[in-house]
Coordinates of N, CA, C and O in Angstrom, one line a residue:
M41 N -93.3 -15.0 109.0 CA -93.5 -16.4 108.7 C -94.9 -16.7 108.0 O -95.0 -17.4 107.1
F42 N -95.9 -16.0 108.5 CA -97.3 -16.1 108.0 C -97.3 -15.6 106.6 O -98.0 -16.2 105.7
I43 N -96.6 -14.5 106.3 CA -96.6 -13.9 104.9 C -95.9 -14.9 104.0 O -96.4 -15.1 102.8
M44 N -94.8 -15.5 104.4 CA -94.1 -16.5 103.5 C -95.0 -17.7 103.2 O -95.0 -18.2 102.1
Q45 N -95.8 -18.1 104.2 CA -96.7 -19.3 103.9 C -97.8 -18.9 102.9 O -98.1 -19.7 102.0
R46 N -98.3 -17.7 103.0 CA -99.3 -17.2 102.1 C -98.7 -17.1 100.7 O -99.3 -17.4 99.7
L47 N -97.5 -16.5 100.6 CA -96.9 -16.4 99.3 C -96.6 -17.8 98.6 O -96.8 -18.0 97.4
L48 N -96.2 -18.7 99.4 CA -96.0 -20.1 98.9 C -97.3 -20.7 98.5 O -97.4 -21.3 97.4
F49 N -98.4 -20.5 99.2 CA -99.7 -21.0 98.9 C -100.1 -20.4 97.5 O -100.6 -21.1 96.7
L50 N -100.0 -19.1 97.4 CA -100.4 -18.4 96.2 C -99.6 -18.9 95.0 O -100.1 -19.0 93.9
A51 N -98.3 -19.1 95.2 CA -97.4 -19.5 94.1 C -97.8 -20.9 93.6 O -97.9 -21.2 92.4
L52 N -98.1 -21.8 94.6 CA -98.6 -23.1 94.2 C -100.0 -23.1 93.5 O -100.2 -23.9 92.6
L53 N -100.8 -22.2 94.0 CA -102.2 -22.1 93.5 C -102.1 -21.7 92.0 O -102.8 -22.2 91.1
F54 N -101.3 -20.7 91.7 CA -101.2 -20.2 90.3 C -100.3 -21.1 89.4 O -100.4 -21.0 88.2
A55 N -99.4 -21.9 90.0 CA -98.6 -22.7 89.2 C -99.3 -24.0 88.7 O -99.0 -24.5 87.7
T56 N -100.3 -24.4 89.4 CA -101.0 -25.6 89.1 C -101.6 -25.6 87.6 O -101.5 -26.6 86.9
P57 N -102.2 -24.6 87.1 CA -102.8 -24.6 85.8 C -101.7 -24.8 84.7 O -102.0 -25.2 83.6
L58 N -100.5 -24.5 85.0 CA -99.4 -24.7 84.0 C -99.2 -26.1 83.6 O -98.7 -26.5 82.5
I59 N -99.5 -27.1 84.5 CA -99.4 -28.5 84.2 C -100.8 -29.1 84.2 O -101.0 -30.2 84.7
A60 N -101.7 -28.5 83.5 CA -103.1 -28.9 83.5 C -103.2 -30.3 82.9 O -102.6 -30.6 81.9
Q61 N -104.1 -31.1 83.5 CA -104.4 -32.4 83.0 C -105.9 -32.5 82.9 O -106.6 -32.0 83.7
E62 N -106.4 -33.3 82.0 CA -107.8 -33.5 81.8 C -108.0 -35.0 81.9 O -107.6 -35.8 81.1
P63 N -108.8 -35.4 82.9 CA -109.1 -36.8 83.1 C -110.0 -37.3 81.9 O -111.0 -36.6 81.6
I64 N -109.7 -38.4 81.3 CA -110.5 -39.0 80.3 C -111.4 -40.0 80.9 O -112.6 -40.0 80.6
G65 N -110.9 -40.9 81.7 CA -111.7 -41.9 82.3 C -110.9 -42.5 83.5 O -109.7 -42.5 83.5
K66 N -111.7 -43.1 84.4 CA -111.0 -43.7 85.6 C -111.8 -44.9 86.1 O -113.1 -44.8 86.1
I67 N -111.1 -45.9 86.5 CA -111.7 -47.1 87.1 C -110.8 -47.4 88.3 O -109.8 -46.8 88.5
E68 N -111.3 -48.3 89.1 CA -110.4 -48.7 90.2 C -109.1 -49.3 89.7 O -109.1 -50.2 88.9
N69 N -108.0 -48.7 90.2 CA -106.7 -49.1 89.8 C -106.2 -48.8 88.4 O -105.2 -49.3 88.0
A70 N -106.9 -47.9 87.7 CA -106.4 -47.4 86.4 C -107.1 -46.1 86.1 O -108.2 -45.8 86.5
E71 N -106.4 -45.3 85.2 CA -106.8 -44.0 84.9 C -106.1 -43.5 83.6 O -105.0 -43.9 83.4
I72 N -106.8 -42.7 82.8 CA -106.2 -42.1 81.6 C -106.4 -40.6 81.7 O -107.5 -40.1 81.9
L73 N -105.2 -39.9 81.6 CA -105.2 -38.4 81.7 C -104.7 -37.9 80.4 O -103.9 -38.5 79.7
Q74 N -105.2 -36.7 80.0 CA -104.8 -36.1 78.8 C -104.1 -34.8 79.1 O -104.6 -34.0 79.9
Y75 N -102.9 -34.6 78.5 CA -102.2 -33.3 78.7 C -102.2 -32.6 77.3 O -102.7 -33.2 76.3
E76 N -101.6 -31.5 77.2 CA -101.6 -30.8 76.0 C -100.9 -31.5 74.8 O -101.3 -31.6 73.7
D77 N -99.8 -32.3 75.2 CA -99.0 -32.9 74.1 C -98.9 -34.4 74.2 O -98.3 -35.1 73.4
K78 N -99.6 -35.0 75.3 CA -99.5 -36.5 75.5 C -100.7 -37.0 76.3 O -101.5 -36.2 76.8
Y79 N -100.7 -38.3 76.4 CA -101.7 -39.0 77.2 C -100.9 -39.8 78.3 O -99.8 -40.2 78.0
E80 N -101.4 -39.9 79.4 CA -100.8 -40.8 80.5 C -101.8 -41.9 80.9 O -102.9 -41.6 81.3
V81 N -101.4 -43.1 80.7 CA -102.2 -44.2 81.2 C -101.5 -44.8 82.4 O -100.4 -45.1 82.4
I82 N -102.3 -44.7 83.5 CA -101.8 -45.2 84.8 C -102.5 -46.4 85.2 O -103.7 -46.5 85.1
F83 N -101.8 -47.5 85.6 CA -102.4 -48.7 86.1 C -101.7 -49.3 87.2 O -100.5 -49.2 87.3
K84 N -102.4 -50.1 88.0 CA -101.8 -50.8 89.1 C -101.3 -52.1 88.5 O -101.9 -52.8 87.7
T85 N -100.0 -52.4 88.8 CA -99.4 -53.7 88.3 C -99.8 -54.9 89.1 O -100.4 -54.7 90.2
Q86 N -99.6 -56.0 88.6 CA -99.9 -57.2 89.3 C -99.0 -57.4 90.6 O -99.4 -58.1 91.5
K87 N -98.0 -56.6 90.7 CA -97.1 -56.6 91.9 C -97.6 -55.6 92.9 O -97.0 -55.5 94.0
G88 N -98.7 -54.9 92.6 CA -99.2 -53.9 93.6 C -98.7 -52.5 93.5 O -99.1 -51.7 94.3
H89 N -97.8 -52.2 92.5 CA -97.3 -50.9 92.4 C -98.1 -50.2 91.2 O -98.8 -50.9 90.5
F90 N -97.9 -48.9 91.1 CA -98.5 -48.2 89.9 C -97.4 -47.8 89.0 O -96.3 -47.5 89.4
T91 N -97.8 -47.9 87.7 CA -96.8 -47.4 86.6 C -97.6 -46.6 85.6 O -98.8 -46.6 85.5
S92 N -96.8 -45.8 84.9 CA -97.4 -44.9 83.9 C -96.9 -45.2 82.5 O -95.7 -45.6 82.4
L93 N -97.7 -45.1 81.5 CA -97.4 -45.2 80.1 C -97.7 -43.9 79.5 O -98.8 -43.4 79.6
Y94 N -96.8 -43.3 78.8 CA -97.0 -42.1 78.1 C -97.1 -42.3 76.6 O -96.3 -43.0 76.0
I95 N -98.2 -41.7 76.0 CA -98.4 -41.8 74.6 C -98.5 -40.4 74.0 O -99.3 -39.6 74.5
D96 N -97.6 -40.2 73.1 CA -97.6 -38.8 72.4 C -98.9 -38.6 71.6 O -99.4 -39.6 70.9
K97 N -99.3 -37.4 71.6 CA -100.4 -37.0 70.6 C -99.7 -36.8 69.3 O -98.6 -36.2 69.2
N98 N -100.3 -37.2 68.2 CA -99.7 -37.0 66.9 C -100.7 -36.2 66.0 O -101.7 -36.8 65.5
P99 N -100.5 -34.9 65.9 CA -101.5 -34.2 65.1 C -101.4 -34.5 63.6 O -102.4 -34.2 62.9
I100 N -100.4 -35.1 63.1 CA -100.2 -35.3 61.7 C -100.7 -36.7 61.3 O -101.4 -36.9 60.4
G101 N -100.3 -37.7 62.1 CA -100.7 -39.1 61.8 C -101.8 -39.6 62.7 O -102.6 -38.9 63.2
E102 N -101.8 -40.9 62.9 CA -102.7 -41.5 63.8 C -102.3 -41.3 65.2 O -101.2 -41.6 65.6
D103 N -103.3 -40.8 66.0 CA -103.0 -40.5 67.4 C -102.8 -41.8 68.2 O -103.6 -42.8 68.1
G104 N -101.8 -41.8 69.1 CA -101.5 -43.0 69.9 C -102.6 -43.5 70.8 O -102.9 -44.7 70.9
Y105 N -103.4 -42.6 71.3 CA -104.5 -42.9 72.2 C -105.6 -43.6 71.4 O -106.1 -44.6 71.8
E106 N -105.8 -43.1 70.1 CA -106.8 -43.8 69.3 C -106.4 -45.2 68.9 O -107.2 -46.1 68.7
V107 N -105.1 -45.3 68.6 CA -104.5 -46.7 68.3 C -104.7 -47.6 69.5 O -105.2 -48.7 69.3
L108 N -104.4 -47.2 70.7 CA -104.6 -48.0 71.9 C -106.1 -48.4 72.0 O -106.4 -49.6 72.2
K109 N -106.9 -47.4 71.9 CA -108.4 -47.7 72.0 C -108.9 -48.7 71.0 O -109.6 -49.6 71.3
K110 N -108.4 -48.5 69.7 CA -108.8 -49.3 68.6 C -108.5 -50.8 68.9 O -109.3 -51.7 68.7
Y111 N -107.2 -51.1 69.3 CA -106.8 -52.4 69.5 C -107.3 -53.1 70.8 O -107.5 -54.3 70.8
V112 N -107.6 -52.3 71.8 CA -108.3 -52.9 72.9 C -109.6 -53.4 72.5 O -110.0 -54.6 72.8
F113 N -110.4 -52.6 71.8 CA -111.8 -53.1 71.5 C -111.8 -54.1 70.4 O -112.7 -55.0 70.3
L114 N -110.7 -54.1 69.5 CA -110.6 -55.2 68.5 C -110.4 -56.6 69.2 O -110.9 -57.6 68.7
L115 N -109.6 -56.6 70.3 CA -109.4 -57.8 71.0 C -110.7 -58.3 71.6 O -111.0 -59.5 71.6
F116 N -111.5 -57.5 72.1 CA -112.8 -57.9 72.7 C -113.7 -58.4 71.6 O -114.5 -59.3 71.8
K117 N -113.6 -57.8 70.4 CA -114.5 -58.1 69.3 C -114.0 -59.4 68.6 O -114.8 -60.3 68.3
N118 N -112.7 -59.5 68.3 CA -112.2 -60.7 67.6 C -111.6 -61.7 68.7 O -110.4 -61.7 68.9
K119 N -112.4 -62.5 69.2 CA -112.0 -63.3 70.3 C -111.0 -64.4 69.9 O -110.4 -65.0 70.7
E120 N -110.8 -64.6 68.6 CA -109.8 -65.6 68.1 C -108.4 -65.0 68.3 O -107.4 -65.8 68.3
E121 N -108.3 -63.7 68.3 CA -107.0 -63.1 68.6 C -106.7 -63.1 70.1 O -107.6 -62.9 70.9
S122 N -105.4 -63.3 70.4 CA -105.1 -63.4 71.9 C -104.3 -62.2 72.3 O -104.2 -61.9 73.5
D123 N -103.6 -61.5 71.4 CA -102.8 -60.3 71.8 C -102.5 -59.5 70.6 O -102.6 -59.9 69.4
Y124 N -102.1 -58.2 70.9 CA -101.6 -57.3 69.9 C -100.4 -56.6 70.6 O -100.4 -56.2 71.7
L125 N -99.3 -56.4 69.8 CA -98.2 -55.6 70.3 C -98.2 -54.3 69.6 O -98.2 -54.2 68.4
L126 N -98.2 -53.2 70.4 CA -98.2 -51.9 69.9 C -96.9 -51.2 70.3 O -96.4 -51.4 71.4
Q127 N -96.3 -50.4 69.4 CA -95.1 -49.7 69.7 C -95.3 -48.2 69.6 O -95.8 -47.7 68.6
F128 N -95.0 -47.6 70.8 CA -95.1 -46.2 70.9 C -93.7 -45.6 70.9 O -92.7 -46.3 70.9
K129 N -93.6 -44.3 71.1 CA -92.3 -43.6 71.0 C -91.3 -44.2 72.1 O -90.2 -44.6 71.7
D130 N -91.7 -44.3 73.3 CA -90.8 -44.7 74.4 C -91.0 -46.2 74.8 O -90.0 -46.8 75.3
D131 N -92.2 -46.7 74.7 CA -92.4 -48.0 75.2 C -93.3 -48.8 74.2 O -93.9 -48.3 73.4
S132 N -93.2 -50.1 74.4 CA -94.1 -51.0 73.7 C -95.2 -51.5 74.6 O -95.0 -51.5 75.9
V133 N -96.4 -51.8 74.1 CA -97.5 -52.3 74.9 C -98.0 -53.6 74.3 O -98.3 -53.6 73.1
L134 N -98.1 -54.6 75.1 CA -98.7 -55.9 74.7 C -100.0 -56.0 75.3 O -100.1 -56.0 76.5
L135 N -101.1 -56.0 74.5 CA -102.4 -56.2 75.0 C -102.7 -57.7 74.9 O -102.6 -58.3 73.9
I136 N -103.1 -58.3 76.0 CA -103.4 -59.7 76.1 C -104.8 -60.0 76.5 O -105.3 -59.4 77.5
Y137 N -105.5 -60.8 75.7 CA -106.9 -61.1 75.9 C -107.0 -62.5 76.4 O -106.4 -63.4 75.8
K138 N -107.9 -62.7 77.4 CA -108.1 -64.1 77.9 C -109.4 -64.1 78.7 O -109.5 -63.2 79.6
D139 N -110.3 -65.0 78.5 CA -111.5 -65.2 79.3 C -112.3 -63.9 79.5 O -112.7 -63.6 80.6
N140 N -112.5 -63.2 78.4 CA -113.4 -62.0 78.4 C -112.8 -60.9 79.2 O -113.5 -60.0 79.6
K141 N -111.5 -60.9 79.4 CA -110.8 -59.8 80.1 C -109.5 -59.5 79.3 O -109.0 -60.3 78.6
L142 N -109.0 -58.3 79.6 CA -107.8 -57.9 78.9 C -106.8 -57.3 79.9 O -107.2 -56.7 80.9
R143 N -105.5 -57.6 79.6 CA -104.4 -57.0 80.5 C -103.5 -56.2 79.6 O -103.2 -56.5 78.4
V144 N -103.0 -55.1 80.1 CA -102.0 -54.3 79.5 C -100.6 -54.6 80.0 O -100.4 -54.6 81.2
E145 N -99.7 -54.9 79.1 CA -98.3 -55.1 79.6 C -97.4 -54.1 78.9 O -97.3 -54.0 77.7
K146 N -96.8 -53.3 79.8 CA -95.9 -52.2 79.3 C -94.5 -52.8 79.2 O -94.0 -53.4 80.2
W147 N -93.8 -52.6 78.1 CA -92.4 -53.0 77.9 C -91.6 -51.7 77.9 O -91.6 -51.0 76.9
E148 N -91.0 -51.4 79.0 CA -90.2 -50.2 79.1 C -89.1 -50.1 78.1 O -88.3 -51.1 78.0
N149 N -89.0 -49.0 77.4 CA -87.9 -48.8 76.4 C -87.9 -50.0 75.4 O -86.9 -50.3 74.8
H150 N -89.1 -50.6 75.1 CA -89.3 -51.7 74.2 C -88.6 -53.0 74.5 O -88.5 -53.9 73.7
Y151 N -88.2 -53.1 75.8 CA -87.5 -54.4 76.2 C -88.6 -55.3 77.0 O -89.1 -54.9 78.0
S152 N -88.8 -56.4 76.4 CA -89.8 -57.3 77.1 C -89.3 -57.8 78.5 O -90.1 -58.2 79.3
E153 N -88.0 -57.7 78.7 CA -87.5 -58.1 80.1 C -87.9 -57.1 81.1 O -87.9 -57.4 82.3
K154 N -88.2 -55.8 80.7 CA -88.6 -54.8 81.6 C -90.1 -54.5 81.5 O -90.5 -53.5 81.0
R155 N -90.8 -55.5 81.9 CA -92.3 -55.5 81.7 C -93.0 -55.2 83.0 O -92.6 -55.7 84.1
S156 N -94.1 -54.5 82.9 CA -95.1 -54.3 84.0 C -96.5 -54.7 83.5 O -96.9 -54.1 82.5
S157 N -97.1 -55.6 84.2 CA -98.4 -56.0 83.7 C -99.5 -55.5 84.6 O -99.4 -55.5 85.8
S158 N -100.6 -55.0 84.0 CA -101.7 -54.5 84.7 C -102.6 -55.6 85.2 O -102.3 -56.8 84.9
L159 N -103.6 -55.3 86.0 CA -104.6 -56.3 86.4 C -105.4 -56.6 85.2 O -105.3 -55.9 84.2
W160 N -106.3 -57.6 85.3 CA -107.2 -57.9 84.2 C -108.5 -57.0 84.3 O -109.0 -56.9 85.4
Y161 N -108.9 -56.5 83.1 CA -110.0 -55.6 83.1 C -111.1 -56.1 82.1 O -110.7 -56.7 81.1
T162 N -112.3 -55.9 82.3 CA -113.4 -56.3 81.5 C -113.7 -55.2 80.4 O -113.2 -54.1 80.4
F163 N -114.6 -55.6 79.5 CA -115.0 -54.7 78.4 C -115.6 -53.4 79.1 O -115.3 -52.3 78.7
K164 N -116.5 -53.6 80.0 CA -117.1 -52.4 80.7 C -116.0 -51.5 81.4 O -116.1 -50.3 81.4
D165 N -115.0 -52.1 82.0 CA -113.9 -51.4 82.6 C -113.3 -50.5 81.6 O -113.0 -49.3 81.8
F166 N -113.0 -51.0 80.4 CA -112.3 -50.2 79.3 C -113.2 -49.2 78.8 O -112.8 -48.1 78.4
L167 N -114.5 -49.4 78.7 CA -115.5 -48.3 78.3 C -115.3 -47.2 79.3 O -115.2 -46.0 78.8
L168 N -115.3 -47.4 80.6 CA -115.2 -46.3 81.5 C -113.8 -45.7 81.5 O -113.7 -44.5 81.6
L169 N -112.8 -46.5 81.3 CA -111.4 -46.0 81.2 C -111.2 -45.0 80.1 O -110.6 -44.0 80.1
F170 N -111.9 -45.4 78.9 CA -111.8 -44.5 77.7 C -112.9 -43.4 77.7 O -113.0 -42.7 76.7
G171 N -113.6 -43.3 78.8 CA -114.7 -42.3 78.8 C -115.8 -42.5 77.9 O -116.4 -41.5 77.4
L172 N -116.2 -43.8 77.6 CA -117.2 -44.1 76.6 C -118.4 -44.8 77.3 O -118.3 -45.3 78.4
T173 N -119.5 -44.8 76.6 CA -120.7 -45.6 77.0 C -120.8 -46.7 76.0 O -120.2 -46.6 74.9
E174 N -121.7 -47.6 76.2 CA -121.8 -48.7 75.3 C -122.4 -48.2 74.0 O -122.2 -48.9 72.9
N175 N -123.1 -47.1 74.0 CA -123.6 -46.5 72.7 C -122.6 -45.7 72.0 O -122.9 -45.2 70.9
K176 N -121.5 -45.4 72.6 CA -120.5 -44.4 72.0 C -119.1 -45.0 71.8 O -118.2 -44.5 72.3
I177 N -119.0 -46.2 71.2 CA -117.7 -46.8 70.9 C -117.3 -46.3 69.6 O -117.9 -46.5 68.6
S178 N -116.1 -45.6 69.6 CA -115.6 -45.1 68.3 C -114.1 -45.3 68.2 O -113.4 -45.0 69.2
F179 N -113.7 -45.8 67.1 CA -112.2 -46.0 66.9 C -112.0 -46.1 65.4 O -112.8 -46.2 64.6

């Protein structure tokens, strides 16, 4: 029995690097992870659950992560805009700006009826989430 437990432990230990993820940034109730072929944006919904949004990396065109980052910071910069709708491969994302805060709304399979809304986050929250400092904003 002890040998089987050790073998299972070793198998799990060596299998972990196969699904390697690299954290980009993390705040309370939200996180962005980078995988070899995609990004995962995880956020707590207003209903108290967590949901994930997957954004493909695009080596040929504009990278989805860069698009998301660009429009998040454009909303903070252009306060007359109240929202942007972004369409990714699997889901749409509605970014909503109000009172110096921003909310991410995921539309599963591009259907607005299947939406999950994040909590409201500040400019500084998004800096941390995107792994940036105030001196290093790039998009």
